[in-house]
Amino acid sequence: MSTGPASAEPPAASSVPSSTQSFRPSFQPSFPYKLVATDLDGTLLGEDHTVSARTREALAAATAAGAAHIIVTGRAVPWTRHILGDLGYDGLAVCGQGAQVYHAGEHKLLTSVTLDRQLAALAISKIEAEIGPLALAVSRDGLDGDVLVGPGYRVQEGPLPALVVDDPAELWSAPLNKVYIQHPELDDDALALAARATAGSLVAVVMAGAGVVEILPLGLSKATGLSLAARRLGVKAADTIAFGDMPNDIPMFGWARHGVAMANAHEDLKAVADEVTASNEDDGIAMVLEKLLLG
């Protein structure tokens, strides 16, 4: 799931082609899970950054059958709220790769884990000593935390706004929930592998999407955030089905009873998934939920 900085405002929800098939069961369906956990980018969202009508209806049918839907995303809260609002979502959401448990209905952070900035700076210095200079961006903590982009960091095209700063010291001037790293030559997988090998005893390193390698507090993952949220909902791992597309979803799959990778997922996630569905563009979530609802 991509969670990296970008430069444009989020697009308005687009209409769904008339050929999309709606799922409207004529009976009250049963459903084998109490919790449906979905990643956002590359999973729940299409390439237009919206949720299709078919997927909305399938999720609504699952919740009508007694399941709760929870979004589990690498995006921090400020980059997630507009999507939650568009969905009419007022429950708990796990944001920031598990760092934040957010109550959408109350607009309140229930938990927030910050990254030790001194430890992160040490980790980055160790990585740079091994593979050379990195370009950095950071996500500041809080309900309104900005994403700041430092010199040389390549900003992705997309709907997520970021602030460009000229002074690298400004990146470290306020509490953070993550640091984004880029390398001028290494691809995402190679960079994540090198960073983890060099500084994995100090911080967690995840690859969350194309061009998005992140440094997080050691031990933090989507699974830790999801387990906290599930506990608040009174739901267990054995009651959970999870959907994702990137290596940062691996811990969530390890925690949940059933992990479903999208057809567009990274091969590392497919390797540990219990099931592979269609892509996010082809309503892969809806296809699985509809089948489960029909028994």
JSON list of N, CA, C and O in Angstrom, two decimals, residues 1 38-52 55-56 59 69-72 83-84 87 89 243-245 262 280-281 283 285-286 289:
[
{"chain": "A", "resi": 1, "resn": "MET", "atom": "N", "xyz": [0.82, -1.16, 0.00]},
{"chain": "A", "resi": 1, "resn": "MET", "atom": "CA", "xyz": [0.00, 0.00, 0.00]},
{"chain": "A", "resi": 1, "resn": "MET", "atom": "C", "xyz": [0.86, 1.22, 0.00]},
{"chain": "A", "resi": 1, "resn": "MET", "atom": "O", "xyz": [1.71, 1.39, 0.85]},
{"chain": "A", "resi": 38, "resn": "THR", "atom": "N", "xyz": [-9.25, -4.09, 6.23]},
{"chain": "A", "resi": 38, "resn": "THR", "atom": "CA", "xyz": [-8.81, -3.80, 4.87]},
{"chain": "A", "resi": 38, "resn": "THR", "atom": "C", "xyz": [-7.74, -2.71, 4.85]},
{"chain": "A", "resi": 38, "resn": "THR", "atom": "O", "xyz": [-7.89, -1.67, 5.49]},
{"chain": "A", "resi": 39, "resn": "ASP", "atom": "N", "xyz": [-6.69, -2.96, 4.11]},
{"chain": "A", "resi": 39, "resn": "ASP", "atom": "CA", "xyz": [-5.74, -1.93, 3.75]},
{"chain": "A", "resi": 39, "resn": "ASP", "atom": "C", "xyz": [-6.46, -0.95, 2.82]},
{"chain": "A", "resi": 39, "resn": "ASP", "atom": "O", "xyz": [-7.55, -1.24, 2.30]},
{"chain": "A", "resi": 40, "resn": "LEU", "atom": "N", "xyz": [-5.85, 0.22, 2.58]},
{"chain": "A", "resi": 40, "resn": "LEU", "atom": "CA", "xyz": [-6.46, 1.20, 1.68]},
{"chain": "A", "resi": 40, "resn": "LEU", "atom": "C", "xyz": [-5.87, 1.13, 0.27]},
{"chain": "A", "resi": 40, "resn": "LEU", "atom": "O", "xyz": [-6.42, 0.53, -0.62]},
{"chain": "A", "resi": 41, "resn": "ASP", "atom": "N", "xyz": [-4.71, 1.79, 0.08]},
{"chain": "A", "resi": 41, "resn": "ASP", "atom": "CA", "xyz": [-4.13, 1.93, -1.25]},
{"chain": "A", "resi": 41, "resn": "ASP", "atom": "C", "xyz": [-3.75, 0.59, -1.85]},
{"chain": "A", "resi": 41, "resn": "ASP", "atom": "O", "xyz": [-3.08, -0.23, -1.21]},
{"chain": "A", "resi": 42, "resn": "GLY", "atom": "N", "xyz": [-4.20, 0.35, -3.07]},
{"chain": "A", "resi": 42, "resn": "GLY", "atom": "CA", "xyz": [-3.91, -0.91, -3.73]},
{"chain": "A", "resi": 42, "resn": "GLY", "atom": "C", "xyz": [-4.79, -2.05, -3.29]},
{"chain": "A", "resi": 42, "resn": "GLY", "atom": "O", "xyz": [-4.67, -3.17, -3.80]},
{"chain": "A", "resi": 43, "resn": "THR", "atom": "N", "xyz": [-5.72, -1.78, -2.36]},
{"chain": "A", "resi": 43, "resn": "THR", "atom": "CA", "xyz": [-6.56, -2.84, -1.80]},
{"chain": "A", "resi": 43, "resn": "THR", "atom": "C", "xyz": [-8.03, -2.41, -1.83]},
{"chain": "A", "resi": 43, "resn": "THR", "atom": "O", "xyz": [-8.80, -2.86, -2.66]},
{"chain": "A", "resi": 44, "resn": "LEU", "atom": "N", "xyz": [-8.42, -1.54, -0.92]},
{"chain": "A", "resi": 44, "resn": "LEU", "atom": "CA", "xyz": [-9.78, -1.03, -0.88]},
{"chain": "A", "resi": 44, "resn": "LEU", "atom": "C", "xyz": [-10.01, 0.05, -1.94]},
{"chain": "A", "resi": 44, "resn": "LEU", "atom": "O", "xyz": [-11.07, 0.11, -2.56]},
{"chain": "A", "resi": 45, "resn": "LEU", "atom": "N", "xyz": [-9.00, 0.89, -2.14]},
{"chain": "A", "resi": 45, "resn": "LEU", "atom": "CA", "xyz": [-9.12, 1.99, -3.10]},
{"chain": "A", "resi": 45, "resn": "LEU", "atom": "C", "xyz": [-8.70, 1.55, -4.49]},
{"chain": "A", "resi": 45, "resn": "LEU", "atom": "O", "xyz": [-7.74, 0.80, -4.66]},
{"chain": "A", "resi": 46, "resn": "GLY", "atom": "N", "xyz": [-9.42, 2.07, -5.49]},
{"chain": "A", "resi": 46, "resn": "GLY", "atom": "CA", "xyz": [-9.00, 1.88, -6.87]},
{"chain": "A", "resi": 46, "resn": "GLY", "atom": "C", "xyz": [-7.93, 2.89, -7.24]},
{"chain": "A", "resi": 46, "resn": "GLY", "atom": "O", "xyz": [-7.50, 3.70, -6.42]},
{"chain": "A", "resi": 47, "resn": "GLU", "atom": "N", "xyz": [-7.52, 2.83, -8.49]},
{"chain": "A", "resi": 47, "resn": "GLU", "atom": "CA", "xyz": [-6.47, 3.74, -8.94]},
{"chain": "A", "resi": 47, "resn": "GLU", "atom": "C", "xyz": [-6.92, 5.20, -8.92]},
{"chain": "A", "resi": 47, "resn": "GLU", "atom": "O", "xyz": [-6.10, 6.11, -8.92]},
{"chain": "A", "resi": 48, "resn": "ASP", "atom": "N", "xyz": [-8.23, 5.43, -8.88]},
{"chain": "A", "resi": 48, "resn": "ASP", "atom": "CA", "xyz": [-8.76, 6.80, -8.79]},
{"chain": "A", "resi": 48, "resn": "ASP", "atom": "C", "xyz": [-8.92, 7.25, -7.34]},
{"chain": "A", "resi": 48, "resn": "ASP", "atom": "O", "xyz": [-9.48, 8.31, -7.07]},
{"chain": "A", "resi": 49, "resn": "HIS", "atom": "N", "xyz": [-8.41, 6.42, -6.40]},
{"chain": "A", "resi": 49, "resn": "HIS", "atom": "CA", "xyz": [-8.41, 6.74, -4.97]},
{"chain": "A", "resi": 49, "resn": "HIS", "atom": "C", "xyz": [-9.82, 6.79, -4.38]},
{"chain": "A", "resi": 49, "resn": "HIS", "atom": "O", "xyz": [-10.05, 7.47, -3.39]},
{"chain": "A", "resi": 50, "resn": "THR", "atom": "N", "xyz": [-10.76, 6.05, -4.98]},
{"chain": "A", "resi": 50, "resn": "THR", "atom": "CA", "xyz": [-12.11, 5.94, -4.44]},
{"chain": "A", "resi": 50, "resn": "THR", "atom": "C", "xyz": [-12.46, 4.47, -4.23]},
{"chain": "A", "resi": 50, "resn": "THR", "atom": "O", "xyz": [-11.75, 3.57, -4.70]},
{"chain": "A", "resi": 51, "resn": "VAL", "atom": "N", "xyz": [-13.57, 4.23, -3.53]},
{"chain": "A", "resi": 51, "resn": "VAL", "atom": "CA", "xyz": [-14.08, 2.88, -3.29]},
{"chain": "A", "resi": 51, "resn": "VAL", "atom": "C", "xyz": [-15.27, 2.65, -4.21]},
{"chain": "A", "resi": 51, "resn": "VAL", "atom": "O", "xyz": [-16.20, 3.46, -4.25]},
{"chain": "A", "resi": 52, "resn": "SER", "atom": "N", "xyz": [-15.25, 1.56, -4.95]},
{"chain": "A", "resi": 52, "resn": "SER", "atom": "CA", "xyz": [-16.30, 1.31, -5.93]},
{"chain": "A", "resi": 52, "resn": "SER", "atom": "C", "xyz": [-17.64, 1.02, -5.25]},
{"chain": "A", "resi": 52, "resn": "SER", "atom": "O", "xyz": [-17.71, 0.61, -4.09]},
{"chain": "A", "resi": 55, "resn": "THR", "atom": "N", "xyz": [-17.88, -2.67, -4.08]},
{"chain": "A", "resi": 55, "resn": "THR", "atom": "CA", "xyz": [-17.17, -2.96, -2.83]},
{"chain": "A", "resi": 55, "resn": "THR", "atom": "C", "xyz": [-17.88, -2.34, -1.64]},
{"chain": "A", "resi": 55, "resn": "THR", "atom": "O", "xyz": [-17.97, -2.96, -0.57]},
{"chain": "A", "resi": 56, "resn": "ARG", "atom": "N", "xyz": [-18.42, -1.14, -1.80]},
{"chain": "A", "resi": 56, "resn": "ARG", "atom": "CA", "xyz": [-19.19, -0.52, -0.72]},
{"chain": "A", "resi": 56, "resn": "ARG", "atom": "C", "xyz": [-20.38, -1.41, -0.34]},
{"chain": "A", "resi": 56, "resn": "ARG", "atom": "O", "xyz": [-20.65, -1.63, 0.85]},
{"chain": "A", "resi": 59, "resn": "LEU", "atom": "N", "xyz": [-19.25, -4.59, 1.55]},
{"chain": "A", "resi": 59, "resn": "LEU", "atom": "CA", "xyz": [-18.88, -4.27, 2.93]},
{"chain": "A", "resi": 59, "resn": "LEU", "atom": "C", "xyz": [-20.12, -3.99, 3.77]},
{"chain": "A", "resi": 59, "resn": "LEU", "atom": "O", "xyz": [-20.22, -4.42, 4.93]},
{"chain": "A", "resi": 69, "resn": "HIS", "atom": "N", "xyz": [-16.22, -3.57, 10.08]},
{"chain": "A", "resi": 69, "resn": "HIS", "atom": "CA", "xyz": [-15.18, -3.26, 9.09]},
{"chain": "A", "resi": 69, "resn": "HIS", "atom": "C", "xyz": [-14.20, -2.28, 9.70]},
{"chain": "A", "resi": 69, "resn": "HIS", "atom": "O", "xyz": [-14.61, -1.25, 10.25]},
{"chain": "A", "resi": 70, "resn": "ILE", "atom": "N", "xyz": [-12.91, -2.59, 9.61]},
{"chain": "A", "resi": 70, "resn": "ILE", "atom": "CA", "xyz": [-11.89, -1.68, 10.13]},
{"chain": "A", "resi": 70, "resn": "ILE", "atom": "C", "xyz": [-10.83, -1.44, 9.06]},
{"chain": "A", "resi": 70, "resn": "ILE", "atom": "O", "xyz": [-10.35, -2.38, 8.42]},
{"chain": "A", "resi": 71, "resn": "ILE", "atom": "N", "xyz": [-10.51, -0.19, 8.83]},
{"chain": "A", "resi": 71, "resn": "ILE", "atom": "CA", "xyz": [-9.46, 0.19, 7.90]},
{"chain": "A", "resi": 71, "resn": "ILE", "atom": "C", "xyz": [-8.13, 0.15, 8.63]},
{"chain": "A", "resi": 71, "resn": "ILE", "atom": "O", "xyz": [-8.00, 0.68, 9.74]},
{"chain": "A", "resi": 72, "resn": "VAL", "atom": "N", "xyz": [-7.14, -0.49, 8.01]},
{"chain": "A", "resi": 72, "resn": "VAL", "atom": "CA", "xyz": [-5.79, -0.60, 8.58]},
{"chain": "A", "resi": 72, "resn": "VAL", "atom": "C", "xyz": [-4.82, -0.11, 7.51]},
{"chain": "A", "resi": 72, "resn": "VAL", "atom": "O", "xyz": [-4.57, -0.80, 6.53]},
{"chain": "A", "resi": 83, "resn": "ILE", "atom": "N", "xyz": [-11.07, 9.98, 3.33]},
{"chain": "A", "resi": 83, "resn": "ILE", "atom": "CA", "xyz": [-11.61, 8.72, 2.83]},
{"chain": "A", "resi": 83, "resn": "ILE", "atom": "C", "xyz": [-12.66, 8.18, 3.80]},
{"chain": "A", "resi": 83, "resn": "ILE", "atom": "O", "xyz": [-13.73, 7.72, 3.40]},
{"chain": "A", "resi": 84, "resn": "LEU", "atom": "N", "xyz": [-12.37, 8.26, 5.09]},
{"chain": "A", "resi": 84, "resn": "LEU", "atom": "CA", "xyz": [-13.33, 7.82, 6.09]},
{"chain": "A", "resi": 84, "resn": "LEU", "atom": "C", "xyz": [-14.62, 8.62, 5.99]},
{"chain": "A", "resi": 84, "resn": "LEU", "atom": "O", "xyz": [-15.72, 8.07, 6.08]},
{"chain": "A", "resi": 87, "resn": "LEU", "atom": "N", "xyz": [-16.72, 7.52, 3.06]},
{"chain": "A", "resi": 87, "resn": "LEU", "atom": "CA", "xyz": [-17.36, 6.23, 3.30]},
{"chain": "A", "resi": 87, "resn": "LEU", "atom": "C", "xyz": [-18.46, 6.32, 4.36]},
{"chain": "A", "resi": 87, "resn": "LEU", "atom": "O", "xyz": [-19.18, 5.34, 4.58]},
{"chain": "A", "resi": 89, "resn": "TYR", "atom": "N", "xyz": [-17.72, 6.54, 7.46]},
{"chain": "A", "resi": 89, "resn": "TYR", "atom": "CA", "xyz": [-17.08, 5.63, 8.41]},
{"chain": "A", "resi": 89, "resn": "TYR", "atom": "C", "xyz": [-16.91, 6.35, 9.75]},
{"chain": "A", "resi": 89, "resn": "TYR", "atom": "O", "xyz": [-16.25, 7.38, 9.82]},
{"chain": "A", "resi": 243, "resn": "PHE", "atom": "N", "xyz": [-7.37, -8.06, 4.32]},
{"chain": "A", "resi": 243, "resn": "PHE", "atom": "CA", "xyz": [-7.06, -7.87, 2.90]},
{"chain": "A", "resi": 243, "resn": "PHE", "atom": "C", "xyz": [-5.90, -6.88, 2.77]},
{"chain": "A", "resi": 243, "resn": "PHE", "atom": "O", "xyz": [-5.88, -5.85, 3.45]},
{"chain": "A", "resi": 244, "resn": "GLY", "atom": "N", "xyz": [-4.93, -7.17, 1.88]},
{"chain": "A", "resi": 244, "resn": "GLY", "atom": "CA", "xyz": [-3.81, -6.27, 1.70]},
{"chain": "A", "resi": 244, "resn": "GLY", "atom": "C", "xyz": [-3.10, -6.50, 0.38]},
{"chain": "A", "resi": 244, "resn": "GLY", "atom": "O", "xyz": [-3.48, -7.39, -0.41]},
{"chain": "A", "resi": 245, "resn": "ASP", "atom": "N", "xyz": [-2.03, -5.68, 0.17]},
{"chain": "A", "resi": 245, "resn": "ASP", "atom": "CA", "xyz": [-1.32, -5.80, -1.11]},
{"chain": "A", "resi": 245, "resn": "ASP", "atom": "C", "xyz": [0.19, -5.62, -1.02]},
{"chain": "A", "resi": 245, "resn": "ASP", "atom": "O", "xyz": [0.88, -5.84, -2.02]},
{"chain": "A", "resi": 262, "resn": "MET", "atom": "N", "xyz": [-4.38, -9.21, -2.77]},
{"chain": "A", "resi": 262, "resn": "MET", "atom": "CA", "xyz": [-4.96, -8.79, -4.05]},
{"chain": "A", "resi": 262, "resn": "MET", "atom": "C", "xyz": [-4.10, -9.35, -5.19]},
{"chain": "A", "resi": 262, "resn": "MET", "atom": "O", "xyz": [-2.91, -9.66, -5.02]},
{"chain": "A", "resi": 280, "resn": "ASN", "atom": "N", "xyz": [-7.46, -4.79, -6.93]},
{"chain": "A", "resi": 280, "resn": "ASN", "atom": "CA", "xyz": [-8.29, -3.71, -6.40]},
{"chain": "A", "resi": 280, "resn": "ASN", "atom": "C", "xyz": [-9.15, -3.09, -7.49]},
{"chain": "A", "resi": 280, "resn": "ASN", "atom": "O", "xyz": [-10.28, -2.65, -7.23]},
{"chain": "A", "resi": 281, "resn": "GLU", "atom": "N", "xyz": [-8.63, -3.04, -8.71]},
{"chain": "A", "resi": 281, "resn": "GLU", "atom": "CA", "xyz": [-9.39, -2.47, -9.82]},
{"chain": "A", "resi": 281, "resn": "GLU", "atom": "C", "xyz": [-10.57, -3.36, -10.23]},
{"chain": "A", "resi": 281, "resn": "GLU", "atom": "O", "xyz": [-11.53, -2.88, -10.83]},
{"chain": "A", "resi": 283, "resn": "ASP", "atom": "N", "xyz": [-12.43, -5.21, -8.04]},
{"chain": "A", "resi": 283, "resn": "ASP", "atom": "CA", "xyz": [-13.28, -5.46, -6.87]},
{"chain": "A", "resi": 283, "resn": "ASP", "atom": "C", "xyz": [-12.96, -6.78, -6.18]},
{"chain": "A", "resi": 283, "resn": "ASP", "atom": "O", "xyz": [-13.84, -7.56, -5.82]},
{"chain": "A", "resi": 285, "resn": "ILE", "atom": "N", "xyz": [-11.93, -7.39, -3.15]},
{"chain": "A", "resi": 285, "resn": "ILE", "atom": "CA", "xyz": [-12.53, -7.51, -1.81]},
{"chain": "A", "resi": 285, "resn": "ILE", "atom": "C", "xyz": [-13.98, -7.96, -1.94]},
{"chain": "A", "resi": 285, "resn": "ILE", "atom": "O", "xyz": [-14.44, -8.88, -1.25]},
{"chain": "A", "resi": 286, "resn": "ALA", "atom": "N", "xyz": [-14.72, -7.29, -2.81]},
{"chain": "A", "resi": 286, "resn": "ALA", "atom": "CA", "xyz": [-16.14, -7.62, -2.98]},
{"chain": "A", "resi": 286, "resn": "ALA", "atom": "C", "xyz": [-16.33, -9.07, -3.39]},
{"chain": "A", "resi": 286, "resn": "ALA", "atom": "O", "xyz": [-17.24, -9.76, -2.91]},
{"chain": "A", "resi": 289, "resn": "LEU", "atom": "N", "xyz": [-15.98, -11.26, -0.27]},
{"chain": "A", "resi": 289, "resn": "LEU", "atom": "CA", "xyz": [-17.07, -11.07, 0.69]},
{"chain": "A", "resi": 289, "resn": "LEU", "atom": "C", "xyz": [-18.38, -11.62, 0.15]},
{"chain": "A", "resi": 289, "resn": "LEU", "atom": "O", "xyz": [-19.17, -12.24, 0.90]}
]
